[in-house]
Coordinates of C-alpha atoms in Angstrom, one line a residue:
X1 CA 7.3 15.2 -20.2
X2 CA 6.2 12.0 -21.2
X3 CA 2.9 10.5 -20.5
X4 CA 1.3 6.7 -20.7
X5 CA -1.4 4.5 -19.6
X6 CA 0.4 1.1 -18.2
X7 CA -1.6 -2.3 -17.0
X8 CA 0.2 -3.6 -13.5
X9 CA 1.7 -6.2 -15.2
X10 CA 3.8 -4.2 -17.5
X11 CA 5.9 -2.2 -14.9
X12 CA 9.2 -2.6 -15.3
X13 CA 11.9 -2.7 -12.4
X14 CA 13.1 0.7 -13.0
X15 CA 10.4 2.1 -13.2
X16 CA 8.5 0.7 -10.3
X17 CA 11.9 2.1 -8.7
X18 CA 11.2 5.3 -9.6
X19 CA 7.6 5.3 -8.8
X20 CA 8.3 4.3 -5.1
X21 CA 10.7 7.2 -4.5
X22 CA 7.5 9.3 -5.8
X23 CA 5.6 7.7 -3.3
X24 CA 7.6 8.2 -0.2
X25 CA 8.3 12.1 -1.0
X26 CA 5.2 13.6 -2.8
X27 CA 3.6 17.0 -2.7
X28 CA 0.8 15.2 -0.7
X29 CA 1.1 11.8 1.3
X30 CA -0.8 8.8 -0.5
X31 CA 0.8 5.7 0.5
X32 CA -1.8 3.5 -0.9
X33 CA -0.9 4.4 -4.1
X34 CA 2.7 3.0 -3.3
X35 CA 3.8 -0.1 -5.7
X36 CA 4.3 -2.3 -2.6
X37 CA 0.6 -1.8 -1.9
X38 CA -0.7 -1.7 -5.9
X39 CA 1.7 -4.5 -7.3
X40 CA 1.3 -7.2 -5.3
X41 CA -2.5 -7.5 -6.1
X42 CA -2.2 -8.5 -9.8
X43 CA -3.1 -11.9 -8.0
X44 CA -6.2 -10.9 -7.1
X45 CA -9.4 -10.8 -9.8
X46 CA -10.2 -7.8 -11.0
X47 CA -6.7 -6.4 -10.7
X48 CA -6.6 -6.7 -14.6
X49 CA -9.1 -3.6 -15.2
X50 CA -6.3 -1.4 -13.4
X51 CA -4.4 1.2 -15.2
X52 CA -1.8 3.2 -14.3
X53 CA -1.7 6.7 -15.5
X54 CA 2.1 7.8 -15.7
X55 CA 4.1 10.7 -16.3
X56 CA 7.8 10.8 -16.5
X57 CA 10.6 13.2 -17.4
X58 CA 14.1 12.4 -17.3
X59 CA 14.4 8.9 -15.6
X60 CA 11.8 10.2 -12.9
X61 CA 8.1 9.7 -12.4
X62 CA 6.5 13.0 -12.0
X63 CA 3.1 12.3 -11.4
X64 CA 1.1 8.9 -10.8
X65 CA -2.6 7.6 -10.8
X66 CA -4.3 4.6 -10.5
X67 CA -7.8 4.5 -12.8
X68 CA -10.3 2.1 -13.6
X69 CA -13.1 2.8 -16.2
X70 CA -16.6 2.1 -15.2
X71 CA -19.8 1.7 -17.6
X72 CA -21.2 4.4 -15.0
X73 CA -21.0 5.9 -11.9
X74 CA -23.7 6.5 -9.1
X75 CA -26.8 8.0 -10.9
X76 CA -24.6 8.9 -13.7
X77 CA -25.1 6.4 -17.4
X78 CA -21.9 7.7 -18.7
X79 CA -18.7 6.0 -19.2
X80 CA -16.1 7.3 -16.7
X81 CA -12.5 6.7 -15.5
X82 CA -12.6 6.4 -11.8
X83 CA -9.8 7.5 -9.3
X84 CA -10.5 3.5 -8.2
X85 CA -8.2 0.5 -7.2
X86 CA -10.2 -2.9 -6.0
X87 CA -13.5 -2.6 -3.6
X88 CA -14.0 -4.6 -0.8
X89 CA -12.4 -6.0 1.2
X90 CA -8.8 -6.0 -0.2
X91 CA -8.9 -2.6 0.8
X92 CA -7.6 -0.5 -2.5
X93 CA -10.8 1.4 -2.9
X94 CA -10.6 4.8 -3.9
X95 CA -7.2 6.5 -4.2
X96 CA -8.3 10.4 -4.6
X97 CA -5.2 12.3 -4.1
X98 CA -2.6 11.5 -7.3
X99 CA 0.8 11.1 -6.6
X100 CA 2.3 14.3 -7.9
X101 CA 6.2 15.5 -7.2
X102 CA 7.5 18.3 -5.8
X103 CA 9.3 19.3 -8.9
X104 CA 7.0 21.5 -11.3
X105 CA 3.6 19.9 -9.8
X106 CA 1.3 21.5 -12.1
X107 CA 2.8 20.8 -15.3
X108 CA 3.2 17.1 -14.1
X109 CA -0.8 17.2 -13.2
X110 CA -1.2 18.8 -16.2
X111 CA 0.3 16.4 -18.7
X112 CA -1.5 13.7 -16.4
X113 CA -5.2 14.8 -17.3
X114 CA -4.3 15.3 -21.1
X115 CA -3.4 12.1 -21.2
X116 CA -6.8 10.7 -19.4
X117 CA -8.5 13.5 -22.0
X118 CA -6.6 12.1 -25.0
X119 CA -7.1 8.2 -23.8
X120 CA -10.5 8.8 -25.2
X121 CA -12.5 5.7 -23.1
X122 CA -14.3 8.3 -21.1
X123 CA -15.5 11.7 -21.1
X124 CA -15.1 12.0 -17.1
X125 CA -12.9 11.7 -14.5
X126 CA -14.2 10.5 -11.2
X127 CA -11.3 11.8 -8.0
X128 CA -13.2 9.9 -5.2
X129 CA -12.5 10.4 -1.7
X130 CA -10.6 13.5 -2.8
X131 CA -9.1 16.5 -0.4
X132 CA -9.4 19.6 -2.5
X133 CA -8.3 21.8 0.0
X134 CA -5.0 19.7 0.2
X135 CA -2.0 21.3 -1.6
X136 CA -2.9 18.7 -4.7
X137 CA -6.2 19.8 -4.8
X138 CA -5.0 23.6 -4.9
X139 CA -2.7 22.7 -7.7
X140 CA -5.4 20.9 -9.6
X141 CA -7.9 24.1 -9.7
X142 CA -5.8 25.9 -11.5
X143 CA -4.7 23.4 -13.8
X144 CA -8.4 22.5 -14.7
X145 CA -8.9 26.4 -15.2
X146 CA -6.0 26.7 -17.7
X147 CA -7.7 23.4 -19.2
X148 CA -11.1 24.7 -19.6
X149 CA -12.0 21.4 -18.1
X150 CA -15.5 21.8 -15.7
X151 CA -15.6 20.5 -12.3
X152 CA -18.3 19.8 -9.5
X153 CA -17.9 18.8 -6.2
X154 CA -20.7 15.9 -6.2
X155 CA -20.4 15.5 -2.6
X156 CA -19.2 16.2 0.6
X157 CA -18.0 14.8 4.0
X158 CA -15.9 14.4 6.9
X159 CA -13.6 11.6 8.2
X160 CA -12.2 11.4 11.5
X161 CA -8.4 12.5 12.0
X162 CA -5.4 12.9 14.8
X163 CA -3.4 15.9 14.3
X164 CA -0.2 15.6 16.2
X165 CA 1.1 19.2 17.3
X166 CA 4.9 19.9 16.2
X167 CA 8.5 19.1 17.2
X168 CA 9.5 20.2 20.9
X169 CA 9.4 19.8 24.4
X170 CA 5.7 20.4 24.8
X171 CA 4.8 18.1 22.2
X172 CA 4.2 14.7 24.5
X173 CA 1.9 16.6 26.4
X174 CA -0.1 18.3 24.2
X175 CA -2.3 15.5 23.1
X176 CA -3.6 12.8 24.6
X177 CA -6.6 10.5 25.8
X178 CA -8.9 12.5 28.1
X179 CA -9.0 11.4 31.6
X180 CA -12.6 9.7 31.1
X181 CA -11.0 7.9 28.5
X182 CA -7.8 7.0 30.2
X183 CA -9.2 5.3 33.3
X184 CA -11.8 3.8 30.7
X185 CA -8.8 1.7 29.0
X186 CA -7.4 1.0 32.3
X187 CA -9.9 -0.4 33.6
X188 CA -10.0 -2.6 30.3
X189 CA -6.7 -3.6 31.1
X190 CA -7.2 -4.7 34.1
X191 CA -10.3 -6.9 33.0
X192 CA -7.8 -8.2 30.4
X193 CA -5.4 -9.0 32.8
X194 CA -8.2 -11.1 35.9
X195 CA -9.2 -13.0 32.7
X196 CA -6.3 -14.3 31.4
X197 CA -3.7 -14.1 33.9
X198 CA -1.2 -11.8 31.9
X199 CA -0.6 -7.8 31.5
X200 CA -1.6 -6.8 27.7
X201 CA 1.6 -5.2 25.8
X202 CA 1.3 -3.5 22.3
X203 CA 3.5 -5.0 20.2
X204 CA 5.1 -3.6 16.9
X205 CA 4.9 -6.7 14.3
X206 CA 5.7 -4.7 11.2
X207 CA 7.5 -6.8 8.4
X208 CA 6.7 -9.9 10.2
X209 CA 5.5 -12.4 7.5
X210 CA 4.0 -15.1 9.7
X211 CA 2.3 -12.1 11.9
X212 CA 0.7 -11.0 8.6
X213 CA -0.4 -14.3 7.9
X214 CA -1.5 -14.4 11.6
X215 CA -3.8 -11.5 10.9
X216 CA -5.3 -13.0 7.8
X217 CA -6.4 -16.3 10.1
X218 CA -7.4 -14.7 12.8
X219 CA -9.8 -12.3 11.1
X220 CA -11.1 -15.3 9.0
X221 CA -12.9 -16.5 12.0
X222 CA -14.1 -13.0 13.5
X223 CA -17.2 -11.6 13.2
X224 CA -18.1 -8.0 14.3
X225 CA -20.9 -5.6 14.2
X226 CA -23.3 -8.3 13.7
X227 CA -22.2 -9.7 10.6
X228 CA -21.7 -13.6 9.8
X229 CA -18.5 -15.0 11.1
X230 CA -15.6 -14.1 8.4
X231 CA -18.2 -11.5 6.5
X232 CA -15.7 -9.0 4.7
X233 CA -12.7 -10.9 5.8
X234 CA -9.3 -11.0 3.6
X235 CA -10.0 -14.8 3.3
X236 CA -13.1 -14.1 2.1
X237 CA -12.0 -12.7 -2.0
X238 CA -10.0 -14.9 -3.8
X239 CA -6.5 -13.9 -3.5
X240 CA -6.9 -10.9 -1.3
X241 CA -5.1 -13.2 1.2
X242 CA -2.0 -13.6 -0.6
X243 CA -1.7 -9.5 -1.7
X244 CA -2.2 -8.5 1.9
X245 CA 0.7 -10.8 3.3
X246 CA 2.8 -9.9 0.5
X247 CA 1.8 -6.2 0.8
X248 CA 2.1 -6.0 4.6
X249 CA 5.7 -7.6 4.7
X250 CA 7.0 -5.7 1.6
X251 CA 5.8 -2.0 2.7
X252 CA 6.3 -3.2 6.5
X253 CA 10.1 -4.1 6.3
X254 CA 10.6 -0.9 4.2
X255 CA 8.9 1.4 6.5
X256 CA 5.8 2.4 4.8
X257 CA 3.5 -0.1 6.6
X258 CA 2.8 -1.1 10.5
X259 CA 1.6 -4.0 11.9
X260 CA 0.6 -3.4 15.8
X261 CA -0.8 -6.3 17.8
X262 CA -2.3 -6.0 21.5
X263 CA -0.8 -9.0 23.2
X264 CA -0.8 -11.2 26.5
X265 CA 2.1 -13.9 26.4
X266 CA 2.7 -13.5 22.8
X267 CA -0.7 -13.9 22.2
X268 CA -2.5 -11.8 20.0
X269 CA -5.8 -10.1 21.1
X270 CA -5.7 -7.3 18.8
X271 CA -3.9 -6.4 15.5
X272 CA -4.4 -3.1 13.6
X273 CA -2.7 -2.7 10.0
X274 CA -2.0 0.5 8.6
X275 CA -0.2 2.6 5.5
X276 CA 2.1 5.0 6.4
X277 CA 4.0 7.9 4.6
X278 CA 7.5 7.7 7.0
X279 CA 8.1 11.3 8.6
X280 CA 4.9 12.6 7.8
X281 CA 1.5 10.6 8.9
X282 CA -0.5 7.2 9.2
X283 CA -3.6 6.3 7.6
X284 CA -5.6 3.0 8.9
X285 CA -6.4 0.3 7.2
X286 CA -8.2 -2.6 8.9
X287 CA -8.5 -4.2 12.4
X288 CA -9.4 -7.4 13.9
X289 CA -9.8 -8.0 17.8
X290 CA -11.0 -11.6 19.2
X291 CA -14.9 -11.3 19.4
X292 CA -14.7 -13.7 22.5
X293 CA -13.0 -11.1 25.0
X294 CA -16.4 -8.5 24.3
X295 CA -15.5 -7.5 27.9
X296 CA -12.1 -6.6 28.0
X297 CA -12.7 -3.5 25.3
X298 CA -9.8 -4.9 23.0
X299 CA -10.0 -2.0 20.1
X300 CA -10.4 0.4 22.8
X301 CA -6.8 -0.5 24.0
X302 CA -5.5 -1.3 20.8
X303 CA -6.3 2.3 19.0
X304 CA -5.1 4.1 22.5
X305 CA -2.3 2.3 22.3
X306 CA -1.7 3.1 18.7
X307 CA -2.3 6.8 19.2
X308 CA 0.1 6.7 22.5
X309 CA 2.8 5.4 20.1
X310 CA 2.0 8.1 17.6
X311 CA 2.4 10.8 20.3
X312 CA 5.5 9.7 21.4
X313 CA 6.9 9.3 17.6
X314 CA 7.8 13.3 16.7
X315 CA 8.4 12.0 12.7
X316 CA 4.3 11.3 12.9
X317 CA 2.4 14.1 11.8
X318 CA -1.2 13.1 11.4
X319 CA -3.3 9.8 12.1
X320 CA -5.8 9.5 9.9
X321 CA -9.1 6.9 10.6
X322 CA -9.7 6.4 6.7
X323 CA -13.4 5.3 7.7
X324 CA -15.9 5.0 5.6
X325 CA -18.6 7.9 6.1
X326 CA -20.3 7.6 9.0
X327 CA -18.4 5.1 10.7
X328 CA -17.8 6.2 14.2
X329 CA -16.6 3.7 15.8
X330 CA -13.7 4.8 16.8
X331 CA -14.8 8.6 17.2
X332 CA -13.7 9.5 20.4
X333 CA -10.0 8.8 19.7
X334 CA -9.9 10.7 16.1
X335 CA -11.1 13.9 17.5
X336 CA -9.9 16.0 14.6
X337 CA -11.5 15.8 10.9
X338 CA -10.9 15.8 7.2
X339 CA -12.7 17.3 4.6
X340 CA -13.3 15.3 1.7
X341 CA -15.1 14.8 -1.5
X342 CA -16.0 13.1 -5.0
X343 CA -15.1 15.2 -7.5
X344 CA -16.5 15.2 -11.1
X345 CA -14.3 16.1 -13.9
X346 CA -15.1 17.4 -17.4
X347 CA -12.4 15.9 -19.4
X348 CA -13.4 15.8 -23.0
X349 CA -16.7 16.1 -25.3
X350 CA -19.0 18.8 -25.7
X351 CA -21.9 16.0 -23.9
X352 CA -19.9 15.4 -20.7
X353 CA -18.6 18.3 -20.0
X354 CA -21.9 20.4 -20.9
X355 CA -23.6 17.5 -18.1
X356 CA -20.6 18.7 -15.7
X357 CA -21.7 22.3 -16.2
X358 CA -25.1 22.0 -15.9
X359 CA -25.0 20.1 -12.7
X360 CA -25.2 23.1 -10.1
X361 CA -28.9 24.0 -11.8
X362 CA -29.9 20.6 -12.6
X363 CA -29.2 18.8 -9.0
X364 CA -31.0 21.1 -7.4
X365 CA -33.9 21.5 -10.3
X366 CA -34.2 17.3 -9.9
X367 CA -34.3 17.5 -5.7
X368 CA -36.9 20.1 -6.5
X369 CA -39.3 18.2 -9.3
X370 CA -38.8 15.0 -7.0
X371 CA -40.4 17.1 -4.1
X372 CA -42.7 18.9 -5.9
X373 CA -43.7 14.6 -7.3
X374 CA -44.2 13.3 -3.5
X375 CA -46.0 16.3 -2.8
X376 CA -48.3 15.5 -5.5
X377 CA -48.9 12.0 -4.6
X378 CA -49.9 13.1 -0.9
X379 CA -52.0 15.5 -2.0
X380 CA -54.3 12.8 -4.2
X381 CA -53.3 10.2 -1.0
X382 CA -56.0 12.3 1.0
X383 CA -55.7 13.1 4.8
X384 CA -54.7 9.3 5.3
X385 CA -51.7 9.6 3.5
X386 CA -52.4 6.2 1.3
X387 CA -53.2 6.2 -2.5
X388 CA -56.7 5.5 -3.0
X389 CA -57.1 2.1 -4.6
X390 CA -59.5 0.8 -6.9
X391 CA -62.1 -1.2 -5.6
X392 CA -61.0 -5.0 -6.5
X393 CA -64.4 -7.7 -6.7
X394 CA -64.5 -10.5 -4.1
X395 CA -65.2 -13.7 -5.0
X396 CA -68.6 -15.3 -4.1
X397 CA -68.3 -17.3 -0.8
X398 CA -68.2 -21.2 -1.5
X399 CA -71.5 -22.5 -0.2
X400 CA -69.6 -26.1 -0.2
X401 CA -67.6 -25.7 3.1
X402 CA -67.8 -23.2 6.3
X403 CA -64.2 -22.0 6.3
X404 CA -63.3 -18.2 5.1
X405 CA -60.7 -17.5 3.1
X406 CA -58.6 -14.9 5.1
X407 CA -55.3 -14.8 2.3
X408 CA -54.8 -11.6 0.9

């Protein structure tokens, strides 16, 4: 097996061929680690500081991973390469799972972290938003144990998820909105339809260039949960725009994206974007709903729509939210979870991965001297809870007028 470290730029045809037929069949779904969704944002800033960590073997990519290096990472002043596309609102944020093929996985995922050990930038390997109890991450434990290469699970959490039951009859009818939710959406509907004189229809707009670029206007001039109109919109990063309607039409015409949009009259109320890995499961990406319809619960029918669709659709496996944690906006439809985590890796020098090693004692030994600190500083505090403080002199008072100065 061969192994490199490519920028975007220097992908050739062939192989960016091969690298998509990796991403459509892998041991573990990733669609945001397809080319259609990578490539297209070497027009955005940033994009440049993105390496691709390949390994082939005879004219086929065996196992892929997008990386970044990073001066640091959360409380950690070490260099480290981080599982990472772009942040923000373009969406590529952290791609966890790597792309790994069914054909003699853990040799691929081996020769993948000797190269990042050899690279030599970094010490560490940050997998963020990573399933380790997914069949990569199963593959990966052993690999690391053959490679003496330390781990640590820095943290935990959940994400909300749809798990479609199997093939069959029973199928349709084994999940589906309760019936507080149902009449909720209905009723929505029918508020929908009293204000603007039309029924609203979810429509599939996958592929669709000028719906994309639809999308990308509309949300410019949204605001939601509070923040300034257009806060965190495509529009709003320099060439984000432009990767998300190339992106969207590229991966939508081919099968690996969808483009709903809640409609009334061909108008759009609604649209929701999201990855998908065909015959296997969807994983959302962003929404945008008119913020001057509040009443008519648009997401609410937009995401039961969705989900309806899904049920229907026997070739759609799982739906997952891809929230951020604690995001729950949409709670009540994903009713199902996903464990995930970032997980620290050890990949070279006796410094770093000594730190990864000594992390189980010296987490807890921190939480414990920081506890063991405030419990100090309440105990001088006093009963009052406040830090006694010195005694500061007050100026004379000024004999020359009769105000007081009440400044502090």
């Amino acid at each position: 097996m061969q192994a490199r470290l490519l920028a975007l730029g220097e992908v050739t045809a062939t192989l960016a061929e091969q690298w998509r037929h990796l991403a459509r069949w892998p041991v573990q779904a990733k669609p945001f680690l397809a080319p259609g969704n990578l490539q297209p944002a070497i027009c955005v800033p940033g994009a440049e500081s993105i390496e691709l960590a390949v390994v082939t073997e005879a004219n086929r990519v065996m196992a892929l991973l997008a990386v970044r290096r990073l001066p640091g990472w959360r409380h950690l002043p070490r260099p480290v390469l981080a599982s990472r596309g772009l942040v923000g609102p373009v969406g590529l944020g952290r791609l966890g799972v790597p792309l790994l093929s069914v054909v003699r996985p853990r040799q691929a995922l081996r020769a993948l972290l000797e190269l990042l050990a050899q690279d030599g930038r970094a010490g560490l390997l940050v997998l963020e938003a990573f399933d380790v109890d997914g069949p990569v991450g199963q593959e990966l434990l052993g690999v690391l144990r053959e490679l003496h290469m330390p781990s640590y699970v820095v943290r935990r959490w959940t994400r909300p998820v749809v798990n479609l039951p199997g093939d069959g009859p029973g199928r349709a009818g084994a999940w589906g909105l309760d019936r507080h939710l149902r009449r909720e959406v209905a009723r929505y509907a029918r508020v929908t339809e009293r204000e603007l004189g039309g029924t609203p229809v979810l429509v599939d707009r996958s592929g669709d260039e000028q719906a994309a670029y639809r999308f990308v206007d509309m949300e410019a001039g949204a605001s939601k949960s509070g923040l300034p109109e257009g806060a965190g919109a495509l529009m709003s990063v320099p060439g984000a725009a432009e990767w998300f309607v190339r992106s969207a039409t590229l991966l939508g015409r081919q099968g690996e994206a969808l483009l709903f949009s809640l409609e009334v009259d061909g108008r759009p109320l609604a649209m929701n974007y999201m990855l998908a890995s065909p015959g296997r499961a969807w994983f959302g990406f962003k929404t945008w709903y008119s913020p001057r319809l509040r009443n008519c619960g648009l997401g609410d029918q937009l995401m039961a729509g969705i989900l309806e669709r899904a049920r229907d659709l026997t070739r759609v496996g799982v739906v997952d939210s891809c929230t951020d944690e604690g995001n729950a906006h949409f709670g009540r439809y994903f009713t199902q979870s996903r464990q995930l985590c970032d997980l620290l890796i050890g990949l070279r020098g006796a410094r770093d991965r000594m730190g990864v090693l000594s992390l189980p004692v010296a987490r807890p030994l921190r939480r414990a001297l920081v506890g063991l600190a405030g419990t100090a500083r309440r105990d001088r505090a006093g009963p009052g809870g406040h830090m006694p403080q010195p005694e500061r002199a007050r100026p004379a008072p000024m004999a020359a007028t009769p105000m007081t100065n009440q400044s502090t």
